[in-house]
CSV table of C-alpha atoms and ligand atoms in Angstrom, one decimal:
chain,number,residue,atom,x,y,z
L,1,MET,CA,0.5,-0.4,-0.1
L,2,ASN,CA,2.9,2.1,0.4
L,3,PHE,CA,3.2,2.8,-3.0
L,4,TYR,CA,0.0,4.6,-3.1
L,5,TYR,CA,0.3,6.3,0.2
L,6,ASN,CA,0.8,10.1,-1.8
L,7,LEU,CA,-1.9,8.8,-4.0
L,8,ASN,CA,-4.6,8.8,-1.4
L,9,ILE,CA,-6.6,6.6,-3.9
L,10,HIS,CA,-6.9,3.3,-0.9
L,11,ASN,CA,-8.0,5.4,1.8
L,12,THR,CA,-12.2,5.4,1.1
L,13,ARG,CA,-15.5,3.6,1.8
L,14,SER,CA,-14.9,0.6,-0.8
L,15,VAL,CA,-11.7,-0.2,0.4
L,16,TYR,CA,-12.9,0.4,4.3
L,17,TYR,CA,-15.7,-2.7,2.9
L,18,ILE,CA,-13.4,-4.5,0.5
L,19,LYS,CA,-11.1,-5.2,3.4
L,20,SER,CA,-13.3,-6.5,6.3
L,21,GLY,CA,-15.1,-8.8,3.1
L,22,GLY,CA,-11.7,-9.0,2.4
L,23,LYS,CA,-11.3,-10.7,5.5
L,24,ARG,CA,-14.6,-12.1,6.8
L,25,LEU,CA,-13.5,-14.7,4.0
L,26,GLY,CA,-10.6,-15.3,4.9
L,27,LEU,CA,-8.9,-13.9,2.1
L,28,ARG,CA,-4.8,-13.3,2.5
L,29,GLU,CA,-4.0,-10.1,2.8
L,30,GLU,CA,-2.4,-9.4,-0.1
L,31,GLU,CA,-4.4,-10.6,-2.8
L,32,ILE,CA,-6.8,-8.0,-0.3
L,33,GLU,CA,-4.2,-5.6,-2.0
L,34,ALA,CA,-4.5,-6.7,-5.0
L,35,ILE,CA,-8.6,-6.5,-5.5
L,36,ILE,CA,-8.1,-3.2,-4.4
L,37,SER,CA,-5.1,-1.9,-6.4
L,38,PRO,CA,-5.6,-0.4,-10.0
L,39,GLN,CA,-4.2,-2.7,-12.2
L,40,GLU,CA,-4.0,0.2,-14.5
L,41,ILE,CA,-3.9,4.4,-14.4
L,42,ARG,CA,-3.4,6.9,-17.0
L,43,ILE,CA,-3.0,10.1,-16.3
L,44,PHE,CA,-3.4,11.9,-19.8
L,45,ARG,CA,-3.9,15.6,-21.5
L,46,LEU,CA,-6.2,16.0,-23.6
L,47,SER,CA,-5.8,18.9,-26.4
L,48,CYS,CA,-9.0,20.0,-28.0
L,49,LYS,CA,-9.1,22.5,-31.0
L,50,ILE,CA,-12.9,24.1,-30.0
L,51,LEU,CA,-14.3,26.5,-31.4
L,52,GLY,CA,-11.2,27.8,-31.8
L,53,LYS,CA,-9.4,27.7,-29.8
L,54,THR,CA,-6.8,25.3,-28.4
L,55,LEU,CA,-7.5,23.6,-25.3
L,56,ASN,CA,-5.8,21.7,-22.5
L,57,PHE,CA,-7.6,19.5,-20.6
L,58,PRO,CA,-6.6,17.4,-17.7
L,59,GLY,CA,-7.5,13.5,-17.8
L,60,ILE,CA,-7.5,10.0,-16.4
L,61,MET,CA,-8.5,6.3,-17.0
L,62,CYS,CA,-8.1,3.7,-14.0
L,63,LEU,CA,-8.5,0.3,-15.3
L,64,HIS,CA,-9.0,-1.1,-12.1
L,65,ASN,CA,-9.6,-5.0,-12.9
L,66,ASP,CA,-10.4,-7.2,-16.0
L,67,ALA,CA,-10.1,-10.9,-14.2
L,68,ARG,CA,-14.5,-11.2,-14.6
L,69,GLY,CA,-14.5,-9.5,-18.2
L,70,PRO,CA,-13.9,-6.4,-19.9
L,71,TYR,CA,-13.0,-3.3,-18.3
L,72,LYS,CA,-16.6,-1.1,-17.5
L,73,GLY,CA,-17.1,2.4,-17.2
L,74,GLY,CA,-18.0,5.7,-17.6
L,75,ILE,CA,-16.6,8.8,-19.1
L,76,ARG,CA,-17.5,11.6,-16.4
L,77,ILE,CA,-16.8,15.6,-17.3
L,78,SER,CA,-17.1,17.7,-14.9
L,79,ASN,CA,-15.5,20.8,-12.5
L,80,ASP,CA,-13.8,18.9,-10.2
L,81,VAL,CA,-12.6,15.4,-11.5
L,82,ASP,CA,-9.5,14.0,-9.4
L,83,ILE,CA,-7.1,11.0,-9.7
L,84,ALA,CA,-8.6,9.6,-6.1
L,85,GLU,CA,-11.7,9.6,-7.3
L,86,THR,CA,-12.3,7.7,-10.5
L,87,VAL,CA,-9.3,5.2,-9.4
L,88,GLU,CA,-12.6,4.6,-6.5
L,89,LEU,CA,-15.7,5.1,-9.1
L,90,ALA,CA,-13.5,2.8,-11.6
L,91,ARG,CA,-13.2,0.5,-8.3
L,92,LEU,CA,-16.7,0.8,-7.8
L,93,MET,CA,-17.4,-1.2,-11.2
L,94,THR,CA,-15.7,-3.6,-10.5
L,95,LEU,CA,-17.8,-4.0,-7.7
L,96,LYS,CA,-20.7,-3.3,-9.3
L,97,THR,CA,-20.6,-5.8,-12.4
L,98,ALA,CA,-19.4,-8.3,-10.2
L,99,ILE,CA,-22.9,-7.9,-7.6
L,100,SER,CA,-24.7,-8.1,-11.0
L,101,ASP,CA,-23.1,-11.0,-12.5
L,102,ILE,CA,-22.4,-9.8,-15.5
L,103,GLU,CA,-18.8,-10.8,-17.5
L,104,PHE,CA,-17.2,-6.9,-17.7
L,105,GLY,CA,-14.2,-5.8,-14.8
L,106,GLY,CA,-14.0,-1.9,-13.9
L,107,GLY,CA,-13.5,1.1,-15.0
L,108,LYS,CA,-14.1,5.0,-15.4
L,109,THR,CA,-12.7,7.7,-17.4
L,110,GLY,CA,-13.1,11.1,-15.3
L,111,ILE,CA,-11.3,14.5,-17.5
L,112,THR,CA,-11.6,18.3,-15.9
L,113,VAL,CA,-13.6,20.5,-17.2
L,114,ASP,CA,-13.5,24.3,-15.0
L,115,TRP,CA,-17.2,25.8,-16.7
L,116,ASN,CA,-16.5,29.3,-15.7
L,117,TYR,CA,-12.9,29.2,-17.1
L,118,LEU,CA,-14.4,28.4,-20.4
L,119,TYR,CA,-18.1,30.9,-19.9
L,120,LYS,CA,-15.3,33.8,-19.8
L,121,LEU,CA,-13.3,32.8,-21.8
L,122,TYR,CA,-15.4,32.1,-25.0
L,123,ASP,CA,-17.7,35.1,-23.8
L,124,ARG,CA,-20.7,33.1,-22.9
L,125,ARG,CA,-23.4,33.0,-20.0
L,126,PRO,CA,-24.3,30.6,-17.9
L,127,ILE,CA,-25.9,27.8,-18.5
L,128,ASP,CA,-25.9,27.3,-22.7
L,129,ILE,CA,-26.7,24.3,-23.4
L,130,GLN,CA,-25.7,24.4,-26.9
L,131,PHE,CA,-22.4,26.4,-26.1
L,132,GLU,CA,-22.1,23.3,-23.5
L,133,LYS,CA,-22.8,20.4,-26.1
L,134,ILE,CA,-19.8,21.8,-28.7
L,135,VAL,CA,-17.3,21.0,-25.4
L,136,ARG,CA,-18.0,18.0,-24.8
L,137,LEU,CA,-19.0,16.8,-28.1
L,138,ASP,CA,-15.3,18.1,-29.0
L,139,ILE,CA,-13.0,16.5,-25.3
L,140,VAL,CA,-15.4,12.7,-26.4
L,141,GLU,CA,-14.5,13.2,-30.0
L,142,TYR,CA,-10.7,14.1,-29.4
L,143,LEU,CA,-10.6,10.7,-26.4
L,144,ALA,CA,-11.4,8.1,-29.2
L,145,GLN,CA,-9.1,9.8,-30.9
L,146,MET,CA,-6.6,9.1,-29.0
L,147,TYR,CA,-7.6,5.5,-27.1
L,148,ARG,CA,-8.8,4.0,-30.0
L,149,ASP,CA,-7.2,1.0,-30.0
L,150,THR,CA,-8.4,0.5,-26.2
L,151,PHE,CA,-11.7,0.8,-27.0
L,152,LYS,CA,-11.3,-1.0,-30.8
L,153,ASN,CA,-10.2,-4.0,-29.7
L,154,HIS,CA,-12.4,-4.0,-26.6
L,155,ILE,CA,-9.8,-3.8,-24.3
L,156,TYR,CA,-12.0,-1.1,-22.0
L,157,VAL,CA,-15.6,-0.7,-22.9
L,158,PRO,CA,-17.1,3.1,-22.2
L,159,ALA,CA,-20.5,4.3,-21.3
L,160,PRO,CA,-22.0,7.2,-20.3
L,161,ASP,CA,-21.9,8.9,-17.3
L,162,LEU,CA,-21.5,12.4,-14.8
L,163,GLY,CA,-21.6,15.5,-17.9
L,164,THR,CA,-21.5,12.8,-20.8
L,165,GLY,CA,-24.5,10.8,-23.0
L,166,PRO,CA,-25.6,8.8,-26.2
L,167,GLU,CA,-24.1,11.9,-28.0
L,168,GLU,CA,-21.0,11.8,-26.9
L,169,MET,CA,-21.3,7.3,-27.7
L,170,ALA,CA,-21.7,7.9,-30.8
L,171,PHE,CA,-18.0,10.3,-31.6
L,172,ILE,CA,-16.3,7.0,-30.2
L,173,TYR,CA,-18.1,4.9,-32.4
L,174,ASN,CA,-17.2,7.2,-35.2
L,175,GLU,CA,-13.9,6.4,-34.8
L,176,THR,CA,-13.6,3.2,-33.7
L,177,LEU,CA,-16.7,1.6,-36.4
L,178,ASP,CA,-17.1,-0.7,-33.5
L,179,PRO,CA,-20.7,-1.4,-32.0
L,180,ALA,CA,-19.4,-3.2,-29.4
L,181,SER,CA,-17.0,-0.5,-28.1
L,182,VAL,CA,-18.9,1.8,-26.3
L,183,THR,CA,-22.6,1.1,-24.9
L,184,GLY,CA,-25.1,3.7,-24.8
L,185,LYS,CA,-25.0,4.5,-27.8
L,186,PRO,CA,-27.9,7.2,-29.2
L,187,GLU,CA,-30.8,5.3,-31.5
L,188,GLY,CA,-30.3,4.7,-34.4
L,189,VAL,CA,-26.6,4.3,-34.8
L,190,HIS,CA,-25.6,1.1,-35.4
L,191,GLY,CA,-25.3,-1.7,-32.4
L,192,TRP,CA,-28.1,0.9,-29.5
L,193,LEU,CA,-30.0,-0.5,-27.8
L,194,PRO,CA,-33.5,0.2,-26.6
L,195,GLY,CA,-34.5,0.8,-23.5
L,196,ARG,CA,-30.0,1.8,-23.0
L,197,ARG,CA,-31.1,5.1,-21.8
L,198,GLU,CA,-33.6,5.0,-19.6
L,199,SER,CA,-32.3,2.1,-17.7
L,200,THR,CA,-30.2,3.0,-14.6
L,201,GLY,CA,-33.6,5.2,-14.2
L,202,TYR,CA,-35.6,2.8,-14.3
L,203,GLY,CA,-33.7,0.0,-12.3
L,204,CYS,CA,-33.1,2.7,-9.3
L,205,ALA,CA,-36.7,2.9,-10.0
L,206,PHE,CA,-37.4,-0.3,-9.3
L,207,ILE,CA,-35.3,-0.8,-6.8
L,208,THR,CA,-36.8,1.2,-4.5
L,209,LYS,CA,-39.7,-0.2,-4.7
L,210,LYS,CA,-37.8,-3.7,-3.4
L,211,PHE,CA,-36.3,-1.4,-0.6
L,212,LEU,CA,-39.9,-0.4,0.3
L,213,GLN,CA,-40.9,-3.3,0.2
L,214,GLU,CA,-38.7,-5.1,2.1
L,215,CYS,CA,-37.0,-2.4,4.8
L,216,LEU,CA,-39.8,0.2,4.8
L,217,ASP,CA,-42.0,-2.3,5.6
L,218,ARG,CA,-44.5,0.3,2.3
L,219,ASP,CA,-45.9,0.1,-0.9
L,220,VAL,CA,-44.4,3.1,-3.8
L,221,GLN,CA,-48.1,4.7,-4.8
L,222,GLY,CA,-48.3,7.9,-1.6
L,223,SER,CA,-43.9,6.9,-1.1
L,224,THR,CA,-43.4,10.6,-0.2
L,225,ILE,CA,-39.3,10.9,-1.8
L,226,ALA,CA,-37.0,13.9,-2.5
L,227,ILE,CA,-34.2,13.8,-5.0
L,228,GLN,CA,-31.3,14.9,-5.5
L,229,GLY,CA,-29.9,14.9,-9.7
L,230,PHE,CA,-31.9,15.9,-12.8
L,231,GLY,CA,-29.8,14.6,-15.0
L,232,ASN,CA,-30.2,11.2,-16.9
L,233,VAL,CA,-30.5,9.2,-13.8
L,234,GLY,CA,-32.6,11.4,-11.8
L,235,SER,CA,-35.0,12.2,-14.5
L,236,HIS,CA,-35.9,8.9,-15.5
L,237,LEU,CA,-36.1,7.9,-11.4
L,238,ALA,CA,-38.4,10.3,-10.7
L,239,LYS,CA,-40.5,10.1,-14.1
L,240,TYR,CA,-41.2,6.3,-12.7
L,241,LEU,CA,-41.5,6.4,-9.2
L,242,HIS,CA,-44.5,9.6,-11.0
L,243,GLU,CA,-45.7,7.1,-12.6
L,244,ASP,CA,-45.8,4.5,-10.0
L,245,GLY,CA,-47.8,6.4,-8.0
L,246,ALA,CA,-44.3,7.5,-4.8
L,247,LYS,CA,-44.9,11.8,-4.6
L,248,ILE,CA,-42.3,13.4,-5.4
L,249,VAL,CA,-41.7,16.2,-3.3
L,250,GLY,CA,-38.3,17.0,-3.4
L,251,ILE,CA,-35.5,17.6,-6.0
L,252,THR,CA,-32.2,19.9,-6.7
L,253,ASP,CA,-29.5,20.3,-9.0
L,254,LEU,CA,-26.1,22.0,-9.6
L,255,TYR,CA,-28.1,26.0,-9.6
L,256,GLY,CA,-30.9,26.0,-7.0
L,257,GLY,CA,-34.0,23.1,-6.6
L,258,VAL,CA,-38.1,22.7,-6.1
L,259,TYR,CA,-40.8,21.8,-3.2
L,260,ASN,CA,-43.9,20.7,-3.8
L,261,GLU,CA,-45.4,19.0,-0.9
L,262,ASN,CA,-48.1,17.6,-2.8
L,263,GLY,CA,-46.5,16.1,-5.5
L,264,ILE,CA,-43.9,18.0,-7.5
L,265,ASP,CA,-45.4,17.8,-11.5
L,266,ILE,CA,-42.8,15.3,-12.5
L,267,PRO,CA,-43.7,15.3,-16.4
L,268,ALA,CA,-44.3,19.1,-16.5
L,269,LEU,CA,-40.8,19.3,-14.6
L,270,ILE,CA,-38.7,17.0,-17.6
L,271,GLU,CA,-40.3,19.0,-19.5
L,272,TYR,CA,-39.0,22.4,-18.4
L,273,ALA,CA,-35.1,21.3,-17.4
L,274,LYS,CA,-34.9,20.3,-21.3
L,275,LYS,CA,-36.3,24.0,-22.2
L,276,ASN,CA,-33.7,25.4,-19.6
L,277,GLY,CA,-30.2,22.9,-18.3
L,278,THR,CA,-31.4,23.6,-15.3
L,279,ILE,CA,-35.0,23.0,-12.5
L,280,LEU,CA,-34.0,26.1,-11.6
L,281,GLY,CA,-37.2,28.3,-11.2
L,282,PHE,CA,-39.8,25.8,-11.7
L,283,GLY,CA,-43.1,26.9,-9.5
L,284,SER,CA,-42.7,29.1,-6.8
L,285,SER,CA,-41.1,27.3,-3.5
L,286,ASN,CA,-37.1,27.1,-3.7
L,287,LEU,CA,-34.9,24.4,-2.2
L,288,THR,CA,-31.3,24.0,-1.5
L,289,ASN,CA,-29.9,20.5,-0.9
L,290,GLU,CA,-29.4,21.4,2.6
L,291,GLU,CA,-32.9,21.7,2.8
L,292,LEU,CA,-33.1,18.7,0.3
L,293,PHE,CA,-31.0,16.4,2.7
L,294,SER,CA,-32.9,17.1,6.4
L,295,LEU,CA,-36.5,16.7,4.5
L,296,SER,CA,-39.0,13.4,6.4
L,297,VAL,CA,-39.7,11.8,3.2
L,298,ASP,CA,-39.6,8.0,2.7
L,299,VAL,CA,-36.8,7.9,0.7
L,300,LEU,CA,-34.5,9.6,0.1
L,301,ILE,CA,-32.1,9.0,-3.6
L,302,PRO,CA,-28.9,11.2,-3.7
L,303,ALA,CA,-28.2,11.0,-7.8
L,304,ALA,CA,-26.1,13.6,-8.3
L,305,THR,CA,-22.6,13.7,-7.5
L,306,GLY,CA,-20.4,12.1,-5.4
L,307,ASN,CA,-20.0,12.7,-1.1
L,308,VAL,CA,-22.6,14.7,-0.8
L,309,ILE,CA,-23.5,13.0,2.3
L,310,ASN,CA,-21.1,13.3,5.0
L,311,SER,CA,-21.1,13.0,8.8
L,312,GLU,CA,-22.6,16.8,9.5
L,313,VAL,CA,-24.7,15.8,5.9
L,314,ALA,CA,-25.6,12.9,8.2
L,315,LYS,CA,-26.9,14.0,11.2
L,316,ASN,CA,-29.4,16.0,10.1
L,317,ILE,CA,-30.7,13.3,7.6
L,318,LYS,CA,-34.8,12.6,8.7
L,319,ALA,CA,-35.6,10.1,5.5
L,320,LYS,CA,-36.3,6.6,7.3
L,321,GLY,CA,-34.1,4.9,4.5
L,322,ILE,CA,-30.9,5.8,1.4
L,323,VAL,CA,-31.6,4.6,-2.5
L,324,GLU,CA,-28.1,5.5,-4.0
L,325,ALA,CA,-28.6,6.3,-7.4
L,326,ALA,CA,-25.3,8.1,-7.3
L,327,ASN,CA,-21.9,6.6,-7.1
L,328,ASN,CA,-20.3,7.0,-3.9
L,329,PRO,CA,-22.5,9.6,-2.8
L,330,ILE,CA,-22.5,8.6,1.2
L,331,THR,CA,-18.8,9.2,2.9
L,332,LEU,CA,-17.1,7.0,5.2
L,333,ASP,CA,-17.7,9.0,8.2
L,334,GLY,CA,-21.4,9.3,6.3
L,335,MET,CA,-22.5,5.5,6.5
L,336,HIS,CA,-20.8,5.0,10.2
L,337,VAL,CA,-23.5,8.5,11.2
L,338,ILE,CA,-26.3,7.1,9.4
L,339,GLU,CA,-25.5,3.1,10.3
L,340,GLU,CA,-25.6,4.8,14.0
L,341,ARG,CA,-28.8,6.1,13.7
L,342,GLY,CA,-30.7,2.9,11.7
L,343,ILE,CA,-31.4,4.3,8.8
L,344,PRO,CA,-31.5,1.8,5.7
L,345,VAL,CA,-29.2,1.5,2.4
L,346,VAL,CA,-29.0,0.6,-0.7
L,347,PRO,CA,-25.9,0.2,-2.2
L,348,ASP,CA,-24.7,2.7,-5.6
L,349,ILE,CA,-23.1,-1.0,-6.3
L,350,ILE,CA,-27.0,-1.8,-6.1
L,351,ALA,CA,-29.2,1.5,-6.4
L,352,ASN,CA,-27.9,2.2,-10.2
L,353,SER,CA,-26.8,-1.1,-11.5
L,354,GLY,CA,-29.5,-1.0,-14.0
L,355,GLY,CA,-26.9,0.6,-16.5
L,356,VAL,CA,-24.6,-1.4,-16.7
L,357,ILE,CA,-27.7,-4.3,-17.0
L,358,ALA,CA,-28.6,-2.6,-20.3
L,359,SER,CA,-24.8,-2.0,-20.9
L,360,MET,CA,-24.4,-5.7,-21.0
L,361,GLU,CA,-27.9,-6.7,-23.2
L,362,GLU,CA,-26.0,-4.1,-26.0
L,363,TYR,CA,-23.1,-5.3,-25.7
L,364,SER,CA,-23.4,-9.3,-26.8
L,365,ARG,CA,-25.8,-7.3,-29.5
L,366,SER,CA,-24.5,-5.2,-30.7
L,367,LEU,CA,-23.8,-7.3,-34.4
L,368,SER,CA,-27.4,-8.0,-34.9
L,369,ALA,CA,-30.7,-6.1,-36.3
L,370,LEU,CA,-33.9,-7.2,-34.3
L,371,LYS,CA,-33.5,-5.6,-32.0
L,372,VAL,CA,-35.0,-7.1,-28.6
L,373,LYS,CA,-37.9,-4.3,-26.7
L,374,LYS,CA,-37.0,-1.7,-24.3
L,375,GLU,CA,-40.2,-4.2,-22.1
L,376,ASP,CA,-37.6,-7.1,-22.4
L,377,VAL,CA,-33.8,-5.3,-21.1
L,378,PHE,CA,-36.3,-4.1,-18.2
L,379,SER,CA,-37.3,-7.3,-17.0
L,380,ILE,CA,-33.4,-8.7,-18.1
L,381,ILE,CA,-32.6,-5.5,-15.5
L,382,GLU,CA,-35.4,-6.5,-13.0
L,383,GLU,CA,-34.1,-10.0,-12.5
L,384,LYS,CA,-30.1,-8.8,-11.6
L,385,LEU,CA,-31.5,-6.6,-10.1
L,386,GLN,CA,-33.6,-8.3,-8.4
L,387,GLN,CA,-30.8,-10.6,-7.1
L,388,GLY,CA,-27.8,-8.9,-5.9
L,389,PHE,CA,-30.5,-6.7,-3.5
L,390,MET,CA,-32.1,-10.4,-2.5
L,391,ASP,CA,-28.4,-11.8,-1.7
L,392,SER,CA,-27.4,-8.3,0.0
L,393,LEU,CA,-30.0,-7.9,2.3
L,394,LYS,CA,-29.5,-12.3,2.8
L,395,LEU,CA,-26.5,-11.8,3.6
L,396,SER,CA,-26.1,-8.3,6.4
L,397,LYS,CA,-29.0,-9.6,7.6
L,398,GLU,CA,-27.4,-12.3,8.7
L,399,LEU,CA,-23.4,-11.7,8.9
L,400,ASN,CA,-25.7,-8.2,10.6
L,401,ILE,CA,-23.7,-5.5,8.1
L,402,ASN,CA,-25.1,-3.0,6.0
L,403,MET,CA,-25.8,-4.0,2.5
L,404,CYS,CA,-23.5,-1.9,1.3
L,405,GLU,CA,-21.0,-4.4,2.9
L,406,SER,CA,-22.0,-7.3,2.4
L,407,ALA,CA,-22.0,-6.6,-1.3
L,408,ILE,CA,-19.1,-5.5,-1.1
L,409,GLN,CA,-18.1,-9.4,0.1
L,410,ILE,CA,-20.2,-10.6,-2.0
L,411,ALA,CA,-18.4,-9.8,-5.1
L,412,VAL,CA,-15.0,-9.6,-3.8
L,413,GLU,CA,-15.2,-13.0,-3.8
L,414,ARG,CA,-16.5,-12.8,-7.1
L,415,VAL,CA,-13.1,-10.5,-8.7
L,416,TYR,CA,-11.0,-13.2,-6.1
L,417,MET,CA,-12.1,-16.2,-8.1
L,418,ALA,CA,-11.6,-15.2,-10.8
L,419,MET,CA,-9.0,-13.1,-10.2
L,420,LYS,CA,-7.3,-16.8,-8.7
L,421,ASN,CA,-8.5,-18.9,-12.2
L,422,ARG,CA,-6.6,-16.9,-13.9
L,423,ARG,CA,-3.6,-16.9,-12.0
L,424,TYR,CA,-3.9,-12.4,-10.8
L,425,ILE,CA,-3.0,-14.1,-7.6
I,1,NAD,P1,-25.8,13.9,-15.5
I,1,NAD,O1,-24.9,14.4,-15.6
I,1,NAD,O2,-26.2,13.7,-17.3
I,1,NAD,O3,-26.7,15.1,-14.5
I,1,NAD,C1,-26.3,14.8,-12.9
I,1,NAD,C2,-27.3,15.7,-11.8
I,1,NAD,O4,-26.8,15.9,-10.5
I,1,NAD,C3,-28.0,17.3,-12.8
I,1,NAD,O5,-29.5,17.8,-12.8
I,1,NAD,C4,-27.0,18.3,-12.1
I,1,NAD,O6,-27.2,19.2,-12.4
I,1,NAD,C5,-27.2,17.6,-11.0
I,1,NAD,N1,-25.4,18.0,-9.7
I,1,NAD,C6,-24.1,18.2,-10.2
I,1,NAD,N2,-23.3,18.1,-9.3
I,1,NAD,C7,-24.9,18.5,-7.9
I,1,NAD,C8,-24.4,19.0,-6.9
I,1,NAD,N3,-23.4,19.3,-6.2
I,1,NAD,N4,-25.2,19.3,-6.6
I,1,NAD,C9,-26.9,18.5,-6.6
I,1,NAD,N5,-27.2,19.0,-8.3
I,1,NAD,C10,-25.2,18.3,-8.8
I,1,NAD,O7,-25.7,12.6,-14.8
I,1,NAD,P2,-25.9,11.2,-14.4
I,1,NAD,O8,-25.1,10.5,-15.8
I,1,NAD,O9,-27.6,11.4,-14.6
I,1,NAD,O10,-25.2,11.0,-13.3
I,1,NAD,C11,-25.9,11.3,-12.4
I,1,NAD,C12,-25.2,10.2,-11.4
I,1,NAD,O11,-24.9,9.1,-11.2
I,1,NAD,C13,-23.6,10.3,-10.7
I,1,NAD,O12,-23.0,9.5,-9.2
I,1,NAD,C14,-22.8,8.7,-11.8
I,1,NAD,O13,-21.6,8.8,-11.2
I,1,NAD,C15,-23.9,7.8,-11.9
I,1,NAD,N6,-24.4,6.4,-13.0
I,1,NAD,C16,-25.1,7.6,-13.6
I,1,NAD,C17,-24.8,6.0,-14.7
I,1,NAD,C18,-25.8,6.7,-15.9
I,1,NAD,O14,-25.6,5.6,-16.8
I,1,NAD,N7,-26.3,8.1,-16.8
I,1,NAD,C19,-24.9,4.9,-14.0
I,1,NAD,C20,-24.4,4.8,-12.9
I,1,NAD,C21,-24.3,5.7,-12.1
């Protein structure tokens, strides 16, 4: 571990639980360390020509573990990407693909973009959706050129994440001309999958209903929900829960929030956000993130970014349960407080795995022009999610540990077996 000390990439929640799970499974210390450590980290500077100016963006590609299949994980474009976070997210992908029982490993790419700087440089006023789209597409186009062979040879199969979407994935396909080289492609692009775009939000809504039923003894009808983030995951998740009769009372995004104790009109909010690039200004009642986290609701769903619930925030949470739609929204300290307070949590590696399960389908079927129906994709997501959720719930009850810890223990056992069989350890 000394080797990684200065990078500070091993002092994280997943590492903490991999260690405890690994010990319970009887693994040796060096085996646990091999599961924790990334196989490869590429740190790069991406030179892009955007609207006549040449810009350099720092980025990182973490290829964490490929014992169970090609490295798999999204491309993140955000103003706060760093090495430690990207390694943690890649590690979570290794655990997520293992608990979902799909044949991928884990990876992640992060690129830092200072939006404030770019708005000033190009003399634009925020929020300019079209300007941001040009920047994101150009960045991914240059990234695809730089890592063409990595993608084309299926060494690492990327997908959308925070700040990227289907259009950016089409640019990767343009470079590789291989439909299996990237997942999350838009409708009509060779190898696209019906339902992929909605899959993470759909899966998260499904698991929220299961959680309400199994852990909170509640029906979705009339349950109250608060959501942080209204992007791909948050908006689809809100849509499906709303259609099933849940009352979404609070939502925030990067710019502001909306509150309505009688339930927010989700279809109208989706239309509003599409036009304005934010939910800010919808309805009359504003809501801050701080207020959102302390709403008295049945389920709180962080669906934006990581590390938003630390020990201080955790003390004020009044929700009966939490579903982690975002990756790593609760810090390790926050998790300790939440555990002490007896609030059950569905961990990210289960709650948001609908996307990667759909990606498995997209990857496997990429050469077939016979499209599956969206409903069939959703039913595969439900089957895999249900299995991971019930297995983790059962183990958490048996060992009296939280579900984040039990899910990681199951994943560690699977990753360990594959690593052993491939003589990685
Ligand atoms: P997105 O870029 O489409 O949307 C992100 C949303 O979060 C936006 O509404 C943005 O305004 C909001 N946001 C960002 N920072 C915020 C902050 N500090 N406070 C409040 N709101 C904030 O991203 P997405 O694809 O919806 O991803 C959301 C989360 O889900 C991420 O953690 C991502 O890693 C995770 N995830 C996404 C997928 C996927 O398929 N897109 C799959 C698995 C996990």
